[in-house]
Coordinates of C-alpha atoms in Angstrom, one line a residue:
M1497 CA 0.0 0.0 0.0
A1498 CA 1.5 3.3 -1.1
M1499 CA 2.1 5.8 1.6
A1500 CA 0.7 9.3 1.3
Q1501 CA 3.3 12.1 0.8
D1502 CA 3.6 14.8 3.4
P1503 CA 2.4 18.1 1.7
M1504 CA 5.2 20.0 3.4
E1505 CA 7.7 17.5 2.0
G1506 CA 6.3 18.1 -1.5
K1507 CA 6.8 21.8 -1.1
L1508 CA 10.3 21.4 0.0
M1509 CA 11.1 19.1 -2.9
S1510 CA 9.5 21.7 -5.3
G1511 CA 11.6 24.4 -3.7
D1512 CA 14.8 22.3 -4.1
L1513 CA 14.0 21.8 -7.8
M1514 CA 13.6 25.6 -8.3
S1515 CA 16.8 26.3 -6.5
K1516 CA 18.6 24.0 -8.9
L1517 CA 17.6 26.1 -11.9
T1518 CA 20.3 28.4 -13.2
D1519 CA 19.8 32.2 -13.3
D1520 CA 19.6 32.1 -17.1
I1521 CA 16.8 29.6 -17.1
L1522 CA 14.9 31.5 -14.4
V1523 CA 15.2 34.7 -16.3
D1524 CA 14.0 33.1 -19.5
I1525 CA 10.9 31.7 -17.6
I1526 CA 10.1 35.0 -15.8
S1527 CA 10.5 37.0 -19.0
R1528 CA 7.6 35.1 -20.6
L1529 CA 5.2 35.9 -17.8
P1530 CA 2.6 38.8 -17.7
Y1531 CA 4.0 41.9 -15.9
K1532 CA 1.9 41.5 -12.8
S1533 CA 3.3 38.0 -12.4
T1534 CA 6.8 39.2 -12.7
C1535 CA 6.2 41.7 -9.9
C1536 CA 5.1 38.7 -7.7
C1537 CA 8.3 36.9 -8.6
K1538 CA 10.3 39.6 -6.9
C1539 CA 8.8 38.5 -3.6
V1540 CA 9.8 34.8 -3.8
S1541 CA 13.3 35.3 -2.6
T1542 CA 16.2 37.6 -2.5
R1543 CA 17.8 35.7 -5.3
W1544 CA 14.8 36.2 -7.6
R1545 CA 14.5 39.9 -6.6
D1546 CA 18.1 40.5 -7.5
L1547 CA 17.7 39.1 -11.0
F1548 CA 15.7 42.2 -12.0
S1549 CA 18.6 44.6 -11.3
H1550 CA 21.5 42.4 -12.3
P1551 CA 23.3 43.8 -15.4
D1552 CA 23.4 40.4 -17.0
H1553 CA 19.7 39.9 -16.8
R1554 CA 17.8 43.2 -16.6
K1555 CA 17.8 43.6 -20.4
K1556 CA 15.4 40.7 -20.7
L1557 CA 13.1 41.5 -17.7
P1558 CA 10.4 44.2 -17.5
Q1559 CA 11.4 47.1 -15.3
P1560 CA 9.0 49.0 -13.0
L1561 CA 8.4 52.8 -12.9
A1562 CA 11.6 54.2 -11.5
G1563 CA 10.7 57.9 -11.0
F1564 CA 10.0 61.2 -12.7
F1565 CA 12.1 63.8 -14.5
H1566 CA 11.0 67.3 -13.6
D1567 CA 12.3 70.9 -13.3
G1568 CA 12.7 72.6 -10.0
C1569 CA 13.5 76.0 -8.6
N1570 CA 15.8 77.0 -5.7
N1571 CA 16.6 80.6 -5.1
N1572 CA 19.6 79.7 -3.0
Q1573 CA 21.5 77.9 -5.8
F1574 CA 22.9 78.8 -9.2
P1575 CA 21.3 78.4 -11.7
K1576 CA 18.0 78.9 -9.9
T1577 CA 16.2 76.3 -12.1
A1578 CA 17.5 72.8 -12.7
R1579 CA 16.4 69.4 -13.8
Y1580 CA 15.8 66.7 -11.2
F1581 CA 15.0 63.0 -11.1
T1582 CA 12.9 61.9 -8.2
K1583 CA 12.6 58.2 -7.5
V1584 CA 9.2 56.6 -6.8
S1585 CA 10.4 55.9 -3.3
G1586 CA 11.4 59.5 -2.8
E1587 CA 14.6 58.3 -1.2
G1588 CA 18.2 57.6 -2.3
S1589 CA 20.3 58.9 -5.2
P1590 CA 18.8 59.4 -8.6
L1591 CA 18.7 56.3 -10.8
V1592 CA 20.0 58.3 -13.7
D1593 CA 21.9 61.6 -14.2
P1594 CA 19.0 64.2 -14.6
S1595 CA 21.4 66.7 -16.3
L1596 CA 22.0 64.1 -19.1
S1597 CA 25.7 65.1 -18.9
F1598 CA 26.6 62.3 -21.3
L1599 CA 25.1 64.3 -24.2
P1600 CA 27.1 66.8 -26.2
Q1601 CA 27.3 70.3 -24.7
Y1602 CA 24.4 72.5 -25.5
D1603 CA 23.4 76.0 -24.3
S1604 CA 20.1 74.6 -23.0
L1605 CA 18.1 71.4 -23.2
D1606 CA 14.4 70.6 -22.8
I1607 CA 13.0 67.1 -22.3
L1608 CA 9.9 67.0 -24.5
D1609 CA 8.7 63.4 -24.1
C1610 CA 9.6 60.0 -22.6
C1611 CA 8.5 56.8 -24.3
N1612 CA 9.4 53.3 -23.1
G1613 CA 12.8 54.2 -21.8
L1614 CA 13.8 56.8 -24.4
L1615 CA 13.8 60.5 -24.0
L1616 CA 13.1 63.1 -26.7
C1617 CA 15.1 66.2 -26.1
R1618 CA 15.2 69.6 -27.9
C1619 CA 18.7 71.0 -27.6
W1620 CA 19.6 74.7 -28.3
K1621 CA 23.1 75.1 -29.8
T1622 CA 23.6 78.9 -29.3
A1623 CA 21.8 82.0 -28.1
D1624 CA 20.0 81.9 -31.4
R1625 CA 16.7 80.2 -30.6
K1626 CA 16.3 79.0 -34.2
T1627 CA 19.5 76.8 -34.0
L1628 CA 18.7 73.5 -32.4
D1629 CA 18.8 69.7 -32.7
Y1630 CA 16.5 66.9 -31.5
V1631 CA 18.3 64.2 -29.6
V1632 CA 16.8 60.8 -28.7
C1633 CA 18.6 59.2 -25.9
N1634 CA 18.6 56.3 -23.4
P1635 CA 19.7 57.5 -20.0
A1636 CA 20.1 54.0 -18.7
T1637 CA 22.8 53.1 -21.3
Q1638 CA 23.9 56.7 -22.1
K1639 CA 23.4 56.0 -25.9
W1640 CA 21.9 58.8 -28.1
V1641 CA 21.0 59.6 -31.7
L1642 CA 21.0 63.1 -33.2
V1643 CA 17.8 64.0 -35.2
S1644 CA 18.1 67.1 -37.4
A1645 CA 15.5 69.7 -36.8
T1646 CA 12.9 70.9 -39.3
D1647 CA 12.4 74.6 -40.4
W1648 CA 9.6 74.8 -37.9
S1649 CA 11.2 73.0 -34.9
S1650 CA 12.1 76.2 -33.0
K1651 CA 8.4 77.3 -33.1
V1652 CA 6.7 74.0 -32.4
N1653 CA 5.0 73.6 -29.1
V1654 CA 4.2 69.9 -29.3
A1655 CA 6.7 67.1 -30.3
R1656 CA 6.2 63.5 -29.3
L1657 CA 8.2 60.3 -29.4
G1658 CA 7.0 56.9 -30.6
F1659 CA 9.0 53.8 -29.6
D1660 CA 8.2 50.2 -28.8
P1661 CA 11.3 48.0 -27.9
T1662 CA 9.2 44.8 -28.1
V1663 CA 8.7 45.4 -31.8
S1664 CA 11.8 47.2 -33.1
S1665 CA 14.8 49.3 -32.0
H1666 CA 13.6 52.0 -34.4
F1667 CA 11.8 55.1 -33.2
H1668 CA 9.6 58.0 -34.7
V1669 CA 9.5 61.7 -33.8
F1670 CA 6.2 63.5 -34.3
E1671 CA 6.1 67.3 -34.8
F1672 CA 2.6 68.9 -34.5
I1673 CA 3.0 72.2 -36.3
D1674 CA 0.3 74.7 -35.5
E1675 CA -1.0 77.5 -37.8
K1676 CA 1.2 80.2 -36.4
A1677 CA 4.4 78.1 -36.4
W1678 CA 3.6 77.1 -40.0
G1679 CA 3.5 80.8 -40.9
I1680 CA -0.1 81.4 -41.7
D1681 CA -1.0 85.1 -41.5
E1682 CA -3.0 86.2 -38.5
S1683 CA -5.9 87.4 -40.7
E1684 CA -6.3 83.8 -42.0
L1685 CA -6.1 81.9 -38.7
T1686 CA -9.1 79.7 -38.0
P1687 CA -11.2 80.1 -34.8
C1688 CA -9.6 76.9 -33.5
D1689 CA -6.9 78.4 -31.3
G1690 CA -3.6 76.5 -31.7
R1691 CA -5.0 74.4 -34.6
I1692 CA -2.5 71.9 -35.9
E1693 CA -1.8 72.7 -39.6
T1694 CA 0.8 70.1 -40.5
L1695 CA 2.2 66.9 -39.0
A1696 CA 5.9 66.1 -39.5
I1697 CA 7.2 62.6 -38.8
Y1698 CA 10.8 61.5 -38.5
S1699 CA 11.5 57.8 -39.0
S1700 CA 14.8 56.3 -37.8
V1701 CA 14.1 53.5 -40.4
V1702 CA 14.9 55.9 -43.3
G1703 CA 16.4 58.8 -41.4
V1704 CA 14.3 61.6 -42.9
W1705 CA 11.3 63.8 -42.1
K1706 CA 8.1 63.7 -44.1
H1707 CA 5.2 66.2 -43.8
Q1708 CA 1.4 65.8 -44.1
S1709 CA -1.1 68.6 -44.4
L1710 CA -4.0 68.4 -42.0
D1711 CA -6.3 70.8 -43.8
S1712 CA -9.4 68.6 -43.3
F1713 CA -8.9 68.3 -39.5
A1714 CA -9.5 70.9 -36.8
F1715 CA -7.9 70.2 -33.4
A1716 CA -5.3 71.6 -31.0
I1717 CA -3.1 69.7 -28.6
P1718 CA -2.2 71.2 -25.1
K1719 CA 1.5 71.9 -24.9
N1720 CA 2.2 69.7 -21.9
S1721 CA -0.4 66.9 -22.4
K1722 CA 1.0 63.4 -22.4
G1723 CA 1.2 61.4 -25.6
V1724 CA 0.6 57.6 -25.5
F1725 CA 2.3 55.3 -28.1
V1726 CA 0.7 51.9 -28.3
N1727 CA 0.4 49.3 -31.0
G1728 CA 2.3 51.5 -33.5
V1729 CA -0.1 54.4 -33.0
L1730 CA 0.5 57.8 -31.2
H1731 CA -2.5 58.9 -29.2
S1732 CA -2.8 62.6 -28.2
A1733 CA -5.5 64.2 -26.1
T1734 CA -6.8 67.3 -27.8
S1735 CA -8.3 70.5 -26.4
Y1736 CA -11.7 69.4 -27.6
K1737 CA -12.4 66.3 -25.5
F1738 CA -11.3 63.7 -28.0
I1739 CA -8.1 61.7 -28.7
A1740 CA -6.3 62.1 -32.0
A1741 CA -4.6 58.9 -33.0
V1742 CA -2.2 58.6 -36.0
N1743 CA 0.0 55.8 -37.1
V1744 CA 3.8 56.1 -37.8
E1745 CA 3.2 56.6 -41.5
G1746 CA 0.9 59.5 -40.9
N1747 CA -1.7 58.1 -43.3
E1748 CA -4.2 56.6 -40.9
W1749 CA -6.1 58.8 -38.4
R1750 CA -8.7 58.1 -35.8
F1751 CA -10.5 60.4 -33.5
I1752 CA -11.7 58.8 -30.2
D1753 CA -14.5 60.5 -28.2
I1754 CA -13.6 60.8 -24.5
R1755 CA -16.9 62.3 -23.3
V1756 CA -17.3 59.7 -20.6
P1757 CA -19.9 60.4 -18.0
P1758 CA -20.1 62.5 -15.9
Y1759 CA -19.8 65.4 -18.3
Y1760 CA -17.9 67.9 -16.2
D1761 CA -15.8 70.8 -17.4
D1762 CA -12.9 69.9 -15.0
A1763 CA -12.5 66.5 -16.5
R1764 CA -8.8 65.8 -17.0
D1765 CA -9.2 65.1 -20.7
D1766 CA -5.5 65.0 -21.3
A1767 CA -4.9 62.4 -18.6
I1768 CA -4.4 59.4 -20.9
F1769 CA -2.0 56.5 -20.3
V1770 CA -1.5 52.9 -21.3
S1771 CA -1.5 49.8 -19.2
Q1772 CA -1.1 46.2 -20.5
G1773 CA -1.7 47.4 -24.0
Q1774 CA -4.9 49.2 -23.2
L1775 CA -5.7 52.9 -23.3
Y1776 CA -6.8 54.5 -20.0
L1777 CA -8.2 57.8 -19.1
A1778 CA -8.3 59.5 -15.7
N1779 CA -11.0 62.1 -14.7
I1780 CA -11.4 64.2 -11.6
Y1781 CA -15.2 64.3 -10.8
A1782 CA -16.6 67.3 -9.1
G1783 CA -13.1 68.0 -7.7
S1784 CA -13.4 65.2 -5.1
E1785 CA -13.3 61.8 -6.8
L1786 CA -10.8 60.2 -9.1
L1787 CA -12.2 58.1 -11.9
V1788 CA -10.2 55.7 -14.1
W1789 CA -11.6 54.5 -17.4
A1790 CA -10.4 51.8 -19.8
L1791 CA -11.0 51.7 -23.5
E1792 CA -11.7 47.9 -23.5
D1793 CA -13.1 47.8 -27.0
Y1794 CA -11.0 49.9 -29.2
N1795 CA -13.1 49.3 -32.3
V1796 CA -16.4 50.5 -30.9
E1797 CA -14.6 53.2 -28.7
E1798 CA -16.5 52.2 -25.5
W1799 CA -15.0 53.3 -22.2
T1800 CA -15.5 51.2 -19.1
L1801 CA -15.2 52.6 -15.5
K1802 CA -12.5 50.5 -13.8
H1803 CA -11.8 52.4 -10.6
N1804 CA -13.3 55.2 -8.6
V1805 CA -12.0 56.5 -5.3
S1806 CA -12.6 59.6 -3.1
L1807 CA -9.6 61.9 -3.1
L1808 CA -10.1 62.6 0.6
E1809 CA -10.0 58.8 1.3
L1810 CA -7.0 58.4 -0.9
F1811 CA -4.8 61.3 0.2
G1812 CA -6.5 62.9 3.3
A1813 CA -7.0 66.6 3.8
R1814 CA -3.9 67.8 1.9
K1815 CA -3.2 70.2 -0.9
L1816 CA -2.5 68.0 -3.8
C1817 CA -0.2 68.1 -6.8
F1818 CA -1.3 65.4 -9.2
I1819 CA 1.5 63.6 -10.9
C1820 CA 0.1 60.1 -11.5
Q1821 CA 1.8 58.8 -14.6
L1822 CA 0.0 61.3 -16.8
G1823 CA 2.6 63.9 -17.6
R1824 CA 0.3 66.8 -16.9
D1825 CA 1.5 70.1 -15.5
C1826 CA 1.9 70.2 -11.8
Q1827 CA 0.9 73.5 -10.3
I1828 CA 3.4 74.6 -7.7
Q1829 CA 4.3 78.0 -6.2
W1830 CA 6.7 79.3 -8.9
G1831 CA 4.9 78.0 -12.0
K1832 CA 4.0 74.9 -13.9
T1833 CA 6.3 71.9 -14.1
P1834 CA 5.8 68.9 -16.3
Y1835 CA 6.6 65.6 -14.6
L1836 CA 7.7 62.9 -17.0
P1837 CA 7.5 59.2 -15.8
Y1838 CA 10.5 57.1 -16.6
V1839 CA 10.9 53.4 -16.9
P1840 CA 14.5 52.3 -17.6
L1841 CA 15.4 50.4 -20.7
F1842 CA 18.7 48.5 -20.6
S1843 CA 18.7 47.4 -24.3
E1844 CA 21.9 48.5 -26.0
A1845 CA 20.6 49.1 -29.5
L1846 CA 19.2 52.5 -30.6
A1847 CA 18.6 52.4 -34.3
D1848 CA 18.9 55.2 -36.8
G1849 CA 18.5 54.7 -40.5
S1850 CA 20.5 57.8 -41.3
R1851 CA 23.6 56.0 -40.0
S1852 CA 25.7 53.5 -41.9
E1853 CA 24.6 50.4 -40.0
L1854 CA 20.8 50.3 -40.1
G1855 CA 19.2 48.7 -37.1
R1856 CA 22.4 48.6 -34.9
S1857 CA 24.0 52.0 -35.1
F1858 CA 23.9 54.3 -32.1
L1859 CA 26.0 57.2 -30.8
S1860 CA 27.5 57.7 -27.4
C1861 CA 29.5 60.4 -25.8
D1862 CA 32.6 58.6 -27.0
G1863 CA 31.4 59.1 -30.6

């Protein structure tokens, strides 16, 4: 007669089997799991947790939100304004150098967007505000690629980055050129303030810009709203309560209504973000409740309420600065500061079709 196995003995045997797996095999297994499951894996043991930060394995494993790039002001230092990186924990040294000192020397540098570990920067060469470059860089690896500016770049308010490392090492830069930047005479401007006249798209696949006129469309994009790049499409919340979506070729457009109930004027219509491949929207209802919606059916454009919570319950009786991961302006005493969420990417490749080795070329501070 067979003896029943002690359940505890079975667990120990299973644990022993897992301990015999090499780090490479464990990493390969974990890398195939959904993101939520990988987060649970960090809690199994110290060994498993350390796999995520180890230089030999972190390239294959998804990384969590590390912190935020933002500008700050201190009257007791010079210069008074500086760029900072604040970790999610709020403690310890910055994960990356917020000054991006590995880049070539420029008179000034603005971070315009962050997408899946890459930053889009606008870099001013001299005191002449018309002389500039775009730079796409990876702070985690200190690799960067120079992108030549267009004739309108110095006047453009909205530029966004499109990049998906799970699909390709190539990236796209989107310039939304409004009527004034395009040079339309004031007497001929439309009633739509800040209306986007032309879209310029740079593709690192071919290394050139192409332009598309938007004569048949009428929309404007808030300067510091957050763009969302998912499934090869850039989504931008407009000033008119809908999302403008365009593919990387610029030849397919979609306009997604975001008038989710309740219809309040203070709805945060530019608070869009992505999670697990889905588009999400956050609203503040009546100034007291946070609502989070998901676009579960992209084809029929139907929003579903996923979460709602009282701000008082969530934060208590405090004066709030909303950061979330939405990239919206944060109102503080001295002005408005955009907070850009940053998730590190440890992949080495940063492709640029204008370089000699397509798909593998990248620049660094060593040239």
